[in-house]
Structures are given as structure tokens and as C-alpha cells.
Amino acid sequence: MSENQEPKRAARERLAQQRELDRARERRRRTLIVATAVVGVLALAAVVGLIAANAGKDDPDTEAGPAVTPSGATGKDGLALQVGADDAPSTLTIWEDFRCPVCAQFENAFRDTITDLAQSGQIKVEYHLATIIDGNLGGSGSLRAANAAACAQDVGKFAPYHDVLYRNQPAETDDAFGRNSKLIELARGVDGLDTPAFRSCVEDGTHDSWVRKSGKAFSEGGFQGTPTALLNGESVFPKKGDEQISVANLKKWVADANKGKKPGTVGASPSGS
């Protein structure tokens, strides 16, 4: 080999090594960054909390009686609370815990987008309620809030009450939602919800066993944590494939899934207050 060829080969090798380092750095960056509609809404620490959430600490088997399914609940075992048209071409499945701070961040970032997609018949949303924070930190706020949300579902007020709960979510370590009085107080923010029937449902824990049944389904579902968001069964949070979730990407993913399909019109209902 000539003297001129040896430095050229070394230079090519260094360039190849640098390119590989750059590719590895980019892979790490894409894994760590959570892109959302509002820059910085979902912080890295929150995502780490999402991935590390230990759903196994919850004990959903301690049911106090037969599960009373909320009115209009759908899906397997009646565990989904649906918002949107029955015949929408795509389904967004969301597993949430009302005490989960990342769930609130997700809702606050994507609420308007999900509402628009549901109201325009592009998707139906199937909400499933989990109680992992009660298991991780103690308390009963996840269970109590989920029962209250199911009580709201009984009178067709789940979507706006769901939004009120997330807009007024206490700190993760504050079990304020464990007090039925707090949940009833927040119901006053939803027109027509604060009634004797709703109060009785909340205070009696009418849907507690149903919530525990939903919590058991979450524990057995192999999910990493809350929120879990699936578009037609494929995970889209915190990313879909190599693309991070954002308002623009969520709209694009739904549009791609719905190509050639008509929007839904049957049983349409609003997804927010």
C-alpha cells in the first residue's frame, strides 16, 4: 500500500466512526425527547415516571361485591367508556388514572385535538380507568375518582366531568380525590351533574367493583404505565414507530388510518366540556 493510501483509509475510518457516533447520539435523543403539541408540556421526568410506574402494586382482586357496569359502557366486559361515534373509522384507546400527573399533562396537551377528531367522526375514544397510583402511593383517590366518573357516565356526563377532574388534579402525593366531598364539589362544574342520584352513587361507591375489575384488566394487559394510548391497537404514546407524538402527528396518523373511509355519524357524542 502506498504512503498516500494509508492516511486516506484512516480518514475514511474516522469519518465512518463519527457517523456511527452521530447516529447513536440521534437515537438516544429521539428516545429521550417527548415532543408534544405544547413544547415542554410532557417533561422527561414525567415520562420516566410513566415508564417506571409499577402497576403490579395495585390489588384489584379485593372486590367488595358484583361489578355494576356504568350505563352505556362498551367493549370487552363493559370496561370502556366511549366518546364519539359508534361507526367512527378509527378507535383511540386510552388507559388513564385520575391521580396520574402524566395523564393530566397528556389530556391538557391533546384534549382539544382529541375532541375535534371525535366530534368530526374521525375517531371514537374508548377510555379505560386504572388505579395504579393508589397501589404505588397509597390512598384511594384513583378508585374514588374513577367511581365518580362512572357515576357521571350513568347520566351522560362522563366527558365533561373527566375534563374537570384533570383540570383540577391535585399533586400526585395529595390524595384529595380520595374524599367524596371533593369529587361532588367538582361536579358542580358540570351543568346538571350535581344531583342527589349522582351524590348517592359517589358516596355509596356504586361502581367500585367495576373500577377494580378495570384495574385488574390493566394489570393483566401488559401495559407499561399510564397514560397508555393506542390508535387501532398500536401504541402512539410517547411515540408511534420513530415519530414522537404531537398534535400534528396525531392528526396525520388518524388521517392515514382513515384513508378512503367515511367519518362516523352514528351515536356521536362530544368528547369534552
PDB file of C-alpha atoms in Angstrom:
ATOM      1  CA  MET A   1       0.000   0.000   0.000  1.00  0.00           C
ATOM      2  CA  SER A   2       1.310   3.438  -0.936  1.00  0.00           C
ATOM      3  CA  GLU A   3       2.033   6.154   1.614  1.00  0.00           C
ATOM      4  CA  ASN A   4      -0.821   8.240   0.176  1.00  0.00           C
ATOM      5  CA  GLN A   5      -3.426   5.457   0.547  1.00  0.00           C
ATOM      6  CA  GLU A   6      -2.816   4.832   4.278  1.00  0.00           C
ATOM      7  CA  PRO A   7      -3.869   8.322   5.511  1.00  0.00           C
ATOM      8  CA  LYS A   8      -6.877   8.250   3.179  1.00  0.00           C
ATOM      9  CA  ARG A   9      -8.059   4.927   4.643  1.00  0.00           C
ATOM     10  CA  ALA A  10      -7.570   6.212   8.197  1.00  0.00           C
ATOM     11  CA  ALA A  11      -9.555   9.315   7.352  1.00  0.00           C
ATOM     12  CA  ARG A  12     -12.387   7.213   5.913  1.00  0.00           C
ATOM     13  CA  GLU A  13     -12.436   5.042   9.034  1.00  0.00           C
ATOM     14  CA  ARG A  14     -12.566   8.089  11.314  1.00  0.00           C
ATOM     15  CA  LEU A  15     -15.410   9.514   9.243  1.00  0.00           C
ATOM     16  CA  ALA A  16     -17.337   6.241   9.447  1.00  0.00           C
ATOM     17  CA  GLN A  17     -16.826   6.090  13.209  1.00  0.00           C
ATOM     18  CA  GLN A  18     -18.004   9.685  13.603  1.00  0.00           C
ATOM     19  CA  ARG A  19     -21.120   8.973  11.535  1.00  0.00           C
ATOM     20  CA  GLU A  20     -21.944   5.962  13.710  1.00  0.00           C
ATOM     21  CA  LEU A  21     -21.481   8.067  16.845  1.00  0.00           C
ATOM     22  CA  ASP A  22     -23.784  10.717  15.378  1.00  0.00           C
ATOM     23  CA  ARG A  23     -26.410   8.089  14.556  1.00  0.00           C
ATOM     24  CA  ALA A  24     -26.216   6.647  18.070  1.00  0.00           C
ATOM     25  CA  ARG A  25     -26.492  10.134  19.580  1.00  0.00           C
ATOM     26  CA  GLU A  26     -29.574  10.831  17.453  1.00  0.00           C
ATOM     27  CA  ARG A  27     -31.194   7.542  18.509  1.00  0.00           C
ATOM     28  CA  ARG A  28     -30.655   8.437  22.166  1.00  0.00           C
ATOM     29  CA  ARG A  29     -32.009  11.939  21.595  1.00  0.00           C
ATOM     30  CA  ARG A  30     -35.180  10.638  19.931  1.00  0.00           C
ATOM     31  CA  THR A  31     -35.720   8.180  22.744  1.00  0.00           C
ATOM     32  CA  LEU A  32     -35.414  10.795  25.461  1.00  0.00           C
ATOM     33  CA  ILE A  33     -37.271  13.741  23.923  1.00  0.00           C
ATOM     34  CA  VAL A  34     -41.049  13.805  24.263  1.00  0.00           C
ATOM     35  CA  ALA A  35     -42.497  16.089  21.605  1.00  0.00           C
ATOM     36  CA  THR A  36     -45.993  17.408  22.298  1.00  0.00           C
ATOM     37  CA  ALA A  37     -48.354  19.980  20.925  1.00  0.00           C
ATOM     38  CA  VAL A  38     -47.165  22.403  23.590  1.00  0.00           C
ATOM     39  CA  VAL A  39     -43.381  22.283  23.818  1.00  0.00           C
ATOM     40  CA  GLY A  40     -42.254  21.095  27.226  1.00  0.00           C
ATOM     41  CA  VAL A  41     -45.708  20.025  28.451  1.00  0.00           C
ATOM     42  CA  LEU A  42     -44.595  16.462  28.987  1.00  0.00           C
ATOM     43  CA  ALA A  43     -41.305  16.708  30.823  1.00  0.00           C
ATOM     44  CA  LEU A  44     -38.653  13.991  30.707  1.00  0.00           C
ATOM     45  CA  ALA A  45     -39.052  13.268  34.412  1.00  0.00           C
ATOM     46  CA  ALA A  46     -42.746  12.657  33.884  1.00  0.00           C
ATOM     47  CA  VAL A  47     -42.051  10.222  31.064  1.00  0.00           C
ATOM     48  CA  VAL A  48     -39.589   8.350  33.239  1.00  0.00           C
ATOM     49  CA  GLY A  49     -42.351   8.134  35.832  1.00  0.00           C
ATOM     50  CA  LEU A  50     -44.693   6.789  33.174  1.00  0.00           C
ATOM     51  CA  ILE A  51     -42.307   4.028  32.146  1.00  0.00           C
ATOM     52  CA  ALA A  52     -41.387   3.147  35.719  1.00  0.00           C
ATOM     53  CA  ALA A  53     -44.963   3.040  37.009  1.00  0.00           C
ATOM     54  CA  ASN A  54     -45.439  -0.217  38.869  1.00  0.00           C
ATOM     55  CA  ALA A  55     -48.955  -1.359  38.151  1.00  0.00           C
ATOM     56  CA  GLY A  56     -48.353  -4.630  39.957  1.00  0.00           C
ATOM     57  CA  LYS A  57     -48.579  -2.943  43.365  1.00  0.00           C
ATOM     58  CA  ASP A  58     -52.294  -2.383  42.947  1.00  0.00           C
ATOM     59  CA  ASP A  59     -54.585  -5.073  44.293  1.00  0.00           C
ATOM     60  CA  PRO A  60     -57.655  -5.136  42.071  1.00  0.00           C
ATOM     61  CA  ASP A  61     -58.819  -8.526  43.374  1.00  0.00           C
ATOM     62  CA  THR A  62     -60.249  -7.117  46.598  1.00  0.00           C
ATOM     63  CA  GLU A  63     -63.721  -6.624  45.129  1.00  0.00           C
ATOM     64  CA  ALA A  64     -66.462  -5.819  47.608  1.00  0.00           C
ATOM     65  CA  GLY A  65     -69.345  -7.142  45.531  1.00  0.00           C
ATOM     66  CA  PRO A  66     -70.635  -7.688  41.991  1.00  0.00           C
ATOM     67  CA  ALA A  67     -69.464  -5.170  39.441  1.00  0.00           C
ATOM     68  CA  VAL A  68     -72.111  -2.622  38.479  1.00  0.00           C
ATOM     69  CA  THR A  69     -71.329  -1.585  34.912  1.00  0.00           C
ATOM     70  CA  PRO A  70     -71.921   2.108  34.144  1.00  0.00           C
ATOM     71  CA  SER A  71     -74.734   2.887  31.737  1.00  0.00           C
ATOM     72  CA  GLY A  72     -73.595   2.746  28.132  1.00  0.00           C
ATOM     73  CA  ALA A  73     -70.193   1.191  28.853  1.00  0.00           C
ATOM     74  CA  THR A  74     -68.849  -0.731  25.868  1.00  0.00           C
ATOM     75  CA  GLY A  75     -66.048  -3.081  24.887  1.00  0.00           C
ATOM     76  CA  LYS A  76     -64.878  -6.326  26.422  1.00  0.00           C
ATOM     77  CA  ASP A  77     -66.583  -6.910  29.783  1.00  0.00           C
ATOM     78  CA  GLY A  78     -68.140  -3.442  29.509  1.00  0.00           C
ATOM     79  CA  LEU A  79     -64.942  -1.731  30.672  1.00  0.00           C
ATOM     80  CA  ALA A  80     -64.748   1.075  28.092  1.00  0.00           C
ATOM     81  CA  LEU A  81     -66.403   4.473  28.414  1.00  0.00           C
ATOM     82  CA  GLN A  82     -66.892   5.608  24.844  1.00  0.00           C
ATOM     83  CA  VAL A  83     -66.838   9.138  23.489  1.00  0.00           C
ATOM     84  CA  GLY A  84     -67.600   9.669  19.801  1.00  0.00           C
ATOM     85  CA  ALA A  85     -69.486   7.964  17.001  1.00  0.00           C
ATOM     86  CA  ASP A  86     -70.055   4.218  17.157  1.00  0.00           C
ATOM     87  CA  ASP A  87     -69.165   3.869  13.482  1.00  0.00           C
ATOM     88  CA  ALA A  88     -66.062   6.075  13.505  1.00  0.00           C
ATOM     89  CA  PRO A  89     -63.402   4.538  11.242  1.00  0.00           C
ATOM     90  CA  SER A  90     -60.671   4.547  13.917  1.00  0.00           C
ATOM     91  CA  THR A  91     -60.530   3.908  17.651  1.00  0.00           C
ATOM     92  CA  LEU A  92     -58.284   5.693  20.132  1.00  0.00           C
ATOM     93  CA  THR A  93     -57.992   3.601  23.294  1.00  0.00           C
ATOM     94  CA  ILE A  94     -56.746   5.442  26.379  1.00  0.00           C
ATOM     95  CA  TRP A  95     -55.896   3.925  29.761  1.00  0.00           C
ATOM     96  CA  GLU A  96     -55.762   6.606  32.448  1.00  0.00           C
ATOM     97  CA  ASP A  97     -55.528   7.114  36.198  1.00  0.00           C
ATOM     98  CA  PHE A  98     -57.108  10.306  37.537  1.00  0.00           C
ATOM     99  CA  ARG A  99     -54.226  10.715  40.033  1.00  0.00           C
ATOM    100  CA  CYS A 100     -51.565  10.266  37.351  1.00  0.00           C
ATOM    101  CA  PRO A 101     -49.790  13.598  36.593  1.00  0.00           C
ATOM    102  CA  VAL A 102     -48.612  12.444  33.158  1.00  0.00           C
ATOM    103  CA  CYS A 103     -52.230  11.617  32.297  1.00  0.00           C
ATOM    104  CA  ALA A 104     -53.194  15.203  33.137  1.00  0.00           C
ATOM    105  CA  GLN A 105     -50.326  16.543  31.031  1.00  0.00           C
ATOM    106  CA  PHE A 106     -51.407  14.312  28.139  1.00  0.00           C
ATOM    107  CA  GLU A 107     -55.013  15.443  28.465  1.00  0.00           C
ATOM    108  CA  ASN A 108     -54.131  19.130  28.686  1.00  0.00           C
ATOM    109  CA  ALA A 109     -51.884  18.873  25.621  1.00  0.00           C
ATOM    110  CA  PHE A 110     -54.211  16.828  23.407  1.00  0.00           C
ATOM    111  CA  ARG A 111     -57.733  17.468  24.739  1.00  0.00           C
ATOM    112  CA  ASP A 112     -58.761  19.911  22.007  1.00  0.00           C
ATOM    113  CA  THR A 113     -57.319  17.737  19.245  1.00  0.00           C
ATOM    114  CA  ILE A 114     -58.997  14.579  20.502  1.00  0.00           C
ATOM    115  CA  THR A 115     -62.267  16.476  20.924  1.00  0.00           C
ATOM    116  CA  ASP A 116     -62.124  17.762  17.337  1.00  0.00           C
ATOM    117  CA  LEU A 117     -61.287  14.325  15.934  1.00  0.00           C
ATOM    118  CA  ALA A 118     -64.150  12.714  17.854  1.00  0.00           C
ATOM    119  CA  GLN A 119     -66.724  15.398  17.076  1.00  0.00           C
ATOM    120  CA  SER A 120     -65.877  15.269  13.371  1.00  0.00           C
ATOM    121  CA  GLY A 121     -66.395  11.479  13.334  1.00  0.00           C
ATOM    122  CA  GLN A 122     -62.743  10.645  12.648  1.00  0.00           C
ATOM    123  CA  ILE A 123     -62.299   8.598  15.820  1.00  0.00           C
ATOM    124  CA  LYS A 124     -64.166   7.206  18.746  1.00  0.00           C
ATOM    125  CA  VAL A 125     -62.332   7.270  22.061  1.00  0.00           C
ATOM    126  CA  GLU A 126     -62.547   4.370  24.488  1.00  0.00           C
ATOM    127  CA  TYR A 127     -61.455   5.420  27.966  1.00  0.00           C
ATOM    128  CA  HIS A 128     -60.369   2.741  30.445  1.00  0.00           C
ATOM    129  CA  LEU A 129     -59.795   3.639  34.084  1.00  0.00           C
ATOM    130  CA  ALA A 130     -56.799   2.377  36.069  1.00  0.00           C
ATOM    131  CA  THR A 131     -55.840   2.772  39.731  1.00  0.00           C
ATOM    132  CA  ILE A 132     -52.076   2.298  39.805  1.00  0.00           C
ATOM    133  CA  ILE A 133     -51.298   5.422  41.844  1.00  0.00           C
ATOM    134  CA  ASP A 134     -53.382   4.136  44.755  1.00  0.00           C
ATOM    135  CA  GLY A 135     -51.263   0.997  44.650  1.00  0.00           C
ATOM    136  CA  ASN A 136     -47.975   2.862  44.355  1.00  0.00           C
ATOM    137  CA  LEU A 137     -48.527   5.675  46.873  1.00  0.00           C
ATOM    138  CA  GLY A 138     -51.449   4.511  48.990  1.00  0.00           C
ATOM    139  CA  GLY A 139     -54.767   6.260  49.364  1.00  0.00           C
ATOM    140  CA  SER A 140     -57.948   5.810  47.366  1.00  0.00           C
ATOM    141  CA  GLY A 141     -58.136   8.820  45.059  1.00  0.00           C
ATOM    142  CA  SER A 142     -57.714   6.795  41.877  1.00  0.00           C
ATOM    143  CA  LEU A 143     -60.559   4.467  42.858  1.00  0.00           C
ATOM    144  CA  ARG A 144     -62.843   7.180  44.214  1.00  0.00           C
ATOM    145  CA  ALA A 145     -62.374   9.460  41.186  1.00  0.00           C
ATOM    146  CA  ALA A 146     -62.907   6.582  38.767  1.00  0.00           C
ATOM    147  CA  ASN A 147     -66.115   5.597  40.577  1.00  0.00           C
ATOM    148  CA  ALA A 148     -67.317   9.218  40.393  1.00  0.00           C
ATOM    149  CA  ALA A 149     -66.508   9.338  36.673  1.00  0.00           C
ATOM    150  CA  ALA A 150     -68.523   6.148  36.194  1.00  0.00           C
ATOM    151  CA  CYS A 151     -71.387   7.791  38.107  1.00  0.00           C
ATOM    152  CA  ALA A 152     -71.175  10.711  35.677  1.00  0.00           C
ATOM    153  CA  GLN A 153     -71.273   8.223  32.792  1.00  0.00           C
ATOM    154  CA  ASP A 154     -74.617   6.955  34.116  1.00  0.00           C
ATOM    155  CA  VAL A 155     -76.191  10.312  33.289  1.00  0.00           C
ATOM    156  CA  GLY A 156     -74.258  11.045  30.090  1.00  0.00           C
ATOM    157  CA  LYS A 157     -71.807  13.456  31.715  1.00  0.00           C
ATOM    158  CA  PHE A 158     -68.605  11.422  31.669  1.00  0.00           C
ATOM    159  CA  ALA A 159     -66.701  13.512  29.102  1.00  0.00           C
ATOM    160  CA  PRO A 160     -67.100  16.940  30.745  1.00  0.00           C
ATOM    161  CA  TYR A 161     -66.579  15.534  34.260  1.00  0.00           C
ATOM    162  CA  HIS A 162     -63.473  13.679  33.053  1.00  0.00           C
ATOM    163  CA  ASP A 163     -62.092  17.019  31.853  1.00  0.00           C
ATOM    164  CA  VAL A 164     -62.989  18.798  35.104  1.00  0.00           C
ATOM    165  CA  LEU A 165     -61.133  16.169  37.130  1.00  0.00           C
ATOM    166  CA  TYR A 166     -57.962  16.574  35.073  1.00  0.00           C
ATOM    167  CA  ARG A 167     -58.128  20.349  35.115  1.00  0.00           C
ATOM    168  CA  ASN A 168     -58.355  20.222  38.905  1.00  0.00           C
ATOM    169  CA  GLN A 169     -55.987  17.335  39.568  1.00  0.00           C
ATOM    170  CA  PRO A 170     -54.164  17.621  42.920  1.00  0.00           C
ATOM    171  CA  ALA A 171     -50.480  16.850  43.349  1.00  0.00           C
ATOM    172  CA  GLU A 172     -49.736  13.156  42.896  1.00  0.00           C
ATOM    173  CA  THR A 173     -48.961  12.715  46.607  1.00  0.00           C
ATOM    174  CA  ASP A 174     -52.110  14.598  47.665  1.00  0.00           C
ATOM    175  CA  ASP A 175     -54.997  12.140  47.933  1.00  0.00           C
ATOM    176  CA  ALA A 176     -57.655  14.865  47.646  1.00  0.00           C
ATOM    177  CA  PHE A 177     -59.655  12.758  45.200  1.00  0.00           C
ATOM    178  CA  GLY A 178     -59.977  10.202  47.999  1.00  0.00           C
ATOM    179  CA  ARG A 179     -62.632  12.481  49.529  1.00  0.00           C
ATOM    180  CA  ASN A 180     -66.088  12.037  48.044  1.00  0.00           C
ATOM    181  CA  SER A 181     -66.925  15.581  49.137  1.00  0.00           C
ATOM    182  CA  LYS A 182     -64.181  16.924  46.834  1.00  0.00           C
ATOM    183  CA  LEU A 183     -65.480  14.892  43.883  1.00  0.00           C
ATOM    184  CA  ILE A 184     -69.026  16.127  44.484  1.00  0.00           C
ATOM    185  CA  GLU A 185     -67.759  19.694  44.773  1.00  0.00           C
ATOM    186  CA  LEU A 186     -66.050  19.403  41.378  1.00  0.00           C
ATOM    187  CA  ALA A 187     -69.253  18.008  39.864  1.00  0.00           C
ATOM    188  CA  ARG A 188     -70.737  21.491  40.241  1.00  0.00           C
ATOM    189  CA  GLY A 189     -68.514  22.495  37.345  1.00  0.00           C
ATOM    190  CA  VAL A 190     -70.578  20.268  35.035  1.00  0.00           C
ATOM    191  CA  ASP A 191     -74.044  21.539  34.210  1.00  0.00           C
ATOM    192  CA  GLY A 192     -76.726  19.252  35.648  1.00  0.00           C
ATOM    193  CA  LEU A 193     -74.398  16.694  37.234  1.00  0.00           C
ATOM    194  CA  ASP A 194     -74.628  17.592  40.931  1.00  0.00           C
ATOM    195  CA  THR A 195     -77.878  15.771  41.720  1.00  0.00           C
ATOM    196  CA  PRO A 196     -78.997  13.558  44.642  1.00  0.00           C
ATOM    197  CA  ALA A 197     -78.627  10.496  42.408  1.00  0.00           C
ATOM    198  CA  PHE A 198     -75.027  11.392  41.497  1.00  0.00           C
ATOM    199  CA  ARG A 199     -74.138  12.138  45.104  1.00  0.00           C
ATOM    200  CA  SER A 200     -75.595   8.825  46.255  1.00  0.00           C
ATOM    201  CA  CYS A 201     -73.681   6.954  43.539  1.00  0.00           C
ATOM    202  CA  VAL A 202     -70.409   8.612  44.597  1.00  0.00           C
ATOM    203  CA  GLU A 203     -70.911   8.183  48.331  1.00  0.00           C
ATOM    204  CA  ASP A 204     -72.111   4.573  48.048  1.00  0.00           C
ATOM    205  CA  GLY A 205     -69.229   3.560  45.758  1.00  0.00           C
ATOM    206  CA  THR A 206     -71.738   2.080  43.327  1.00  0.00           C
ATOM    207  CA  HIS A 207     -69.121   1.297  40.687  1.00  0.00           C
ATOM    208  CA  ASP A 208     -66.169   0.471  42.964  1.00  0.00           C
ATOM    209  CA  SER A 209     -66.117  -3.198  41.965  1.00  0.00           C
ATOM    210  CA  TRP A 210     -66.350  -2.273  38.305  1.00  0.00           C
ATOM    211  CA  VAL A 211     -63.374   0.062  38.741  1.00  0.00           C
ATOM    212  CA  ARG A 212     -61.406  -2.736  40.423  1.00  0.00           C
ATOM    213  CA  LYS A 213     -62.315  -5.030  37.538  1.00  0.00           C
ATOM    214  CA  SER A 214     -60.958  -2.415  35.131  1.00  0.00           C
ATOM    215  CA  GLY A 215     -57.819  -2.105  37.265  1.00  0.00           C
ATOM    216  CA  LYS A 216     -57.333  -5.856  37.069  1.00  0.00           C
ATOM    217  CA  ALA A 217     -57.664  -5.748  33.269  1.00  0.00           C
ATOM    218  CA  PHE A 218     -54.979  -3.053  33.184  1.00  0.00           C
ATOM    219  CA  SER A 219     -52.652  -5.099  35.415  1.00  0.00           C
ATOM    220  CA  GLU A 220     -53.100  -8.162  33.219  1.00  0.00           C
ATOM    221  CA  GLY A 221     -52.816  -6.226  29.956  1.00  0.00           C
ATOM    222  CA  GLY A 222     -49.038  -5.884  29.999  1.00  0.00           C
ATOM    223  CA  PHE A 223     -49.131  -2.079  29.770  1.00  0.00           C
ATOM    224  CA  GLN A 224     -46.089  -0.040  30.822  1.00  0.00           C
ATOM    225  CA  GLY A 225     -47.953   2.648  32.712  1.00  0.00           C
ATOM    226  CA  THR A 226     -50.459   5.440  32.367  1.00  0.00           C
ATOM    227  CA  PRO A 227     -51.359   7.018  30.130  1.00  0.00           C
ATOM    228  CA  THR A 228     -51.406   4.292  27.522  1.00  0.00           C
ATOM    229  CA  ALA A 229     -52.775   5.469  24.173  1.00  0.00           C
ATOM    230  CA  LEU A 230     -53.432   3.099  21.279  1.00  0.00           C
ATOM    231  CA  LEU A 231     -54.678   4.026  17.817  1.00  0.00           C
ATOM    232  CA  ASN A 232     -56.406   0.997  16.342  1.00  0.00           C
ATOM    233  CA  GLY A 233     -54.385  -1.140  18.746  1.00  0.00           C
ATOM    234  CA  GLU A 234     -50.990   0.438  18.003  1.00  0.00           C
ATOM    235  CA  SER A 235     -49.218   2.445  20.678  1.00  0.00           C
ATOM    236  CA  VAL A 236     -48.960   6.175  19.921  1.00  0.00           C
ATOM    237  CA  PHE A 237     -47.644   7.482  23.251  1.00  0.00           C
ATOM    238  CA  PRO A 238     -44.997   8.692  23.706  1.00  0.00           C
ATOM    239  CA  LYS A 239     -44.352   7.834  20.055  1.00  0.00           C
ATOM    240  CA  LYS A 240     -45.545   5.745  17.109  1.00  0.00           C
ATOM    241  CA  GLY A 241     -42.674   3.967  15.471  1.00  0.00           C
ATOM    242  CA  ASP A 242     -39.896   6.527  15.170  1.00  0.00           C
ATOM    243  CA  GLU A 243     -42.218   9.549  15.316  1.00  0.00           C
ATOM    244  CA  GLN A 244     -42.842  11.354  18.609  1.00  0.00           C
ATOM    245  CA  ILE A 245     -46.441  12.241  19.416  1.00  0.00           C
ATOM    246  CA  SER A 246     -47.543  15.794  18.698  1.00  0.00           C
ATOM    247  CA  VAL A 247     -50.788  17.432  17.671  1.00  0.00           C
ATOM    248  CA  ALA A 248     -49.695  17.423  14.028  1.00  0.00           C
ATOM    249  CA  ASN A 249     -48.556  13.803  14.133  1.00  0.00           C
ATOM    250  CA  LEU A 250     -51.707  12.571  15.872  1.00  0.00           C
ATOM    251  CA  LYS A 251     -53.853  14.222  13.195  1.00  0.00           C
ATOM    252  CA  LYS A 252     -51.638  12.756  10.485  1.00  0.00           C
ATOM    253  CA  TRP A 253     -51.776   9.252  11.971  1.00  0.00           C
ATOM    254  CA  VAL A 254     -55.562   9.379  12.144  1.00  0.00           C
ATOM    255  CA  ALA A 255     -55.811  10.722   8.583  1.00  0.00           C
ATOM    256  CA  ASP A 256     -53.543   7.942   7.323  1.00  0.00           C
ATOM    257  CA  ALA A 257     -55.587   5.305   9.145  1.00  0.00           C
ATOM    258  CA  ASN A 258     -58.833   6.716   7.742  1.00  0.00           C
ATOM    259  CA  LYS A 259     -57.876   6.996   4.084  1.00  0.00           C
ATOM    260  CA  GLY A 260     -60.816   6.015   1.917  1.00  0.00           C
ATOM    261  CA  LYS A 261     -63.169   5.678   4.895  1.00  0.00           C
ATOM    262  CA  LYS A 262     -66.200   7.801   5.729  1.00  0.00           C
ATOM    263  CA  PRO A 263     -66.441   9.677   9.034  1.00  0.00           C
ATOM    264  CA  GLY A 264     -68.689   8.181  11.669  1.00  0.00           C
ATOM    265  CA  THR A 265     -72.136   9.573  12.322  1.00  0.00           C
ATOM    266  CA  VAL A 266     -73.948   7.002  14.472  1.00  0.00           C
ATOM    267  CA  GLY A 267     -74.173   7.723  18.187  1.00  0.00           C
ATOM    268  CA  ALA A 268     -71.815  10.683  18.012  1.00  0.00           C
ATOM    269  CA  SER A 269     -71.216  12.443  21.321  1.00  0.00           C
ATOM    270  CA  PRO A 270     -68.910  15.287  22.373  1.00  0.00           C
ATOM    271  CA  SER A 271     -65.598  14.409  23.954  1.00  0.00           C
ATOM    272  CA  GLY A 272     -65.162  17.403  26.197  1.00  0.00           C
ATOM    273  CA  SER A 273     -66.855  20.081  28.180  1.00  0.00           C
TER     274      SER A 273
END
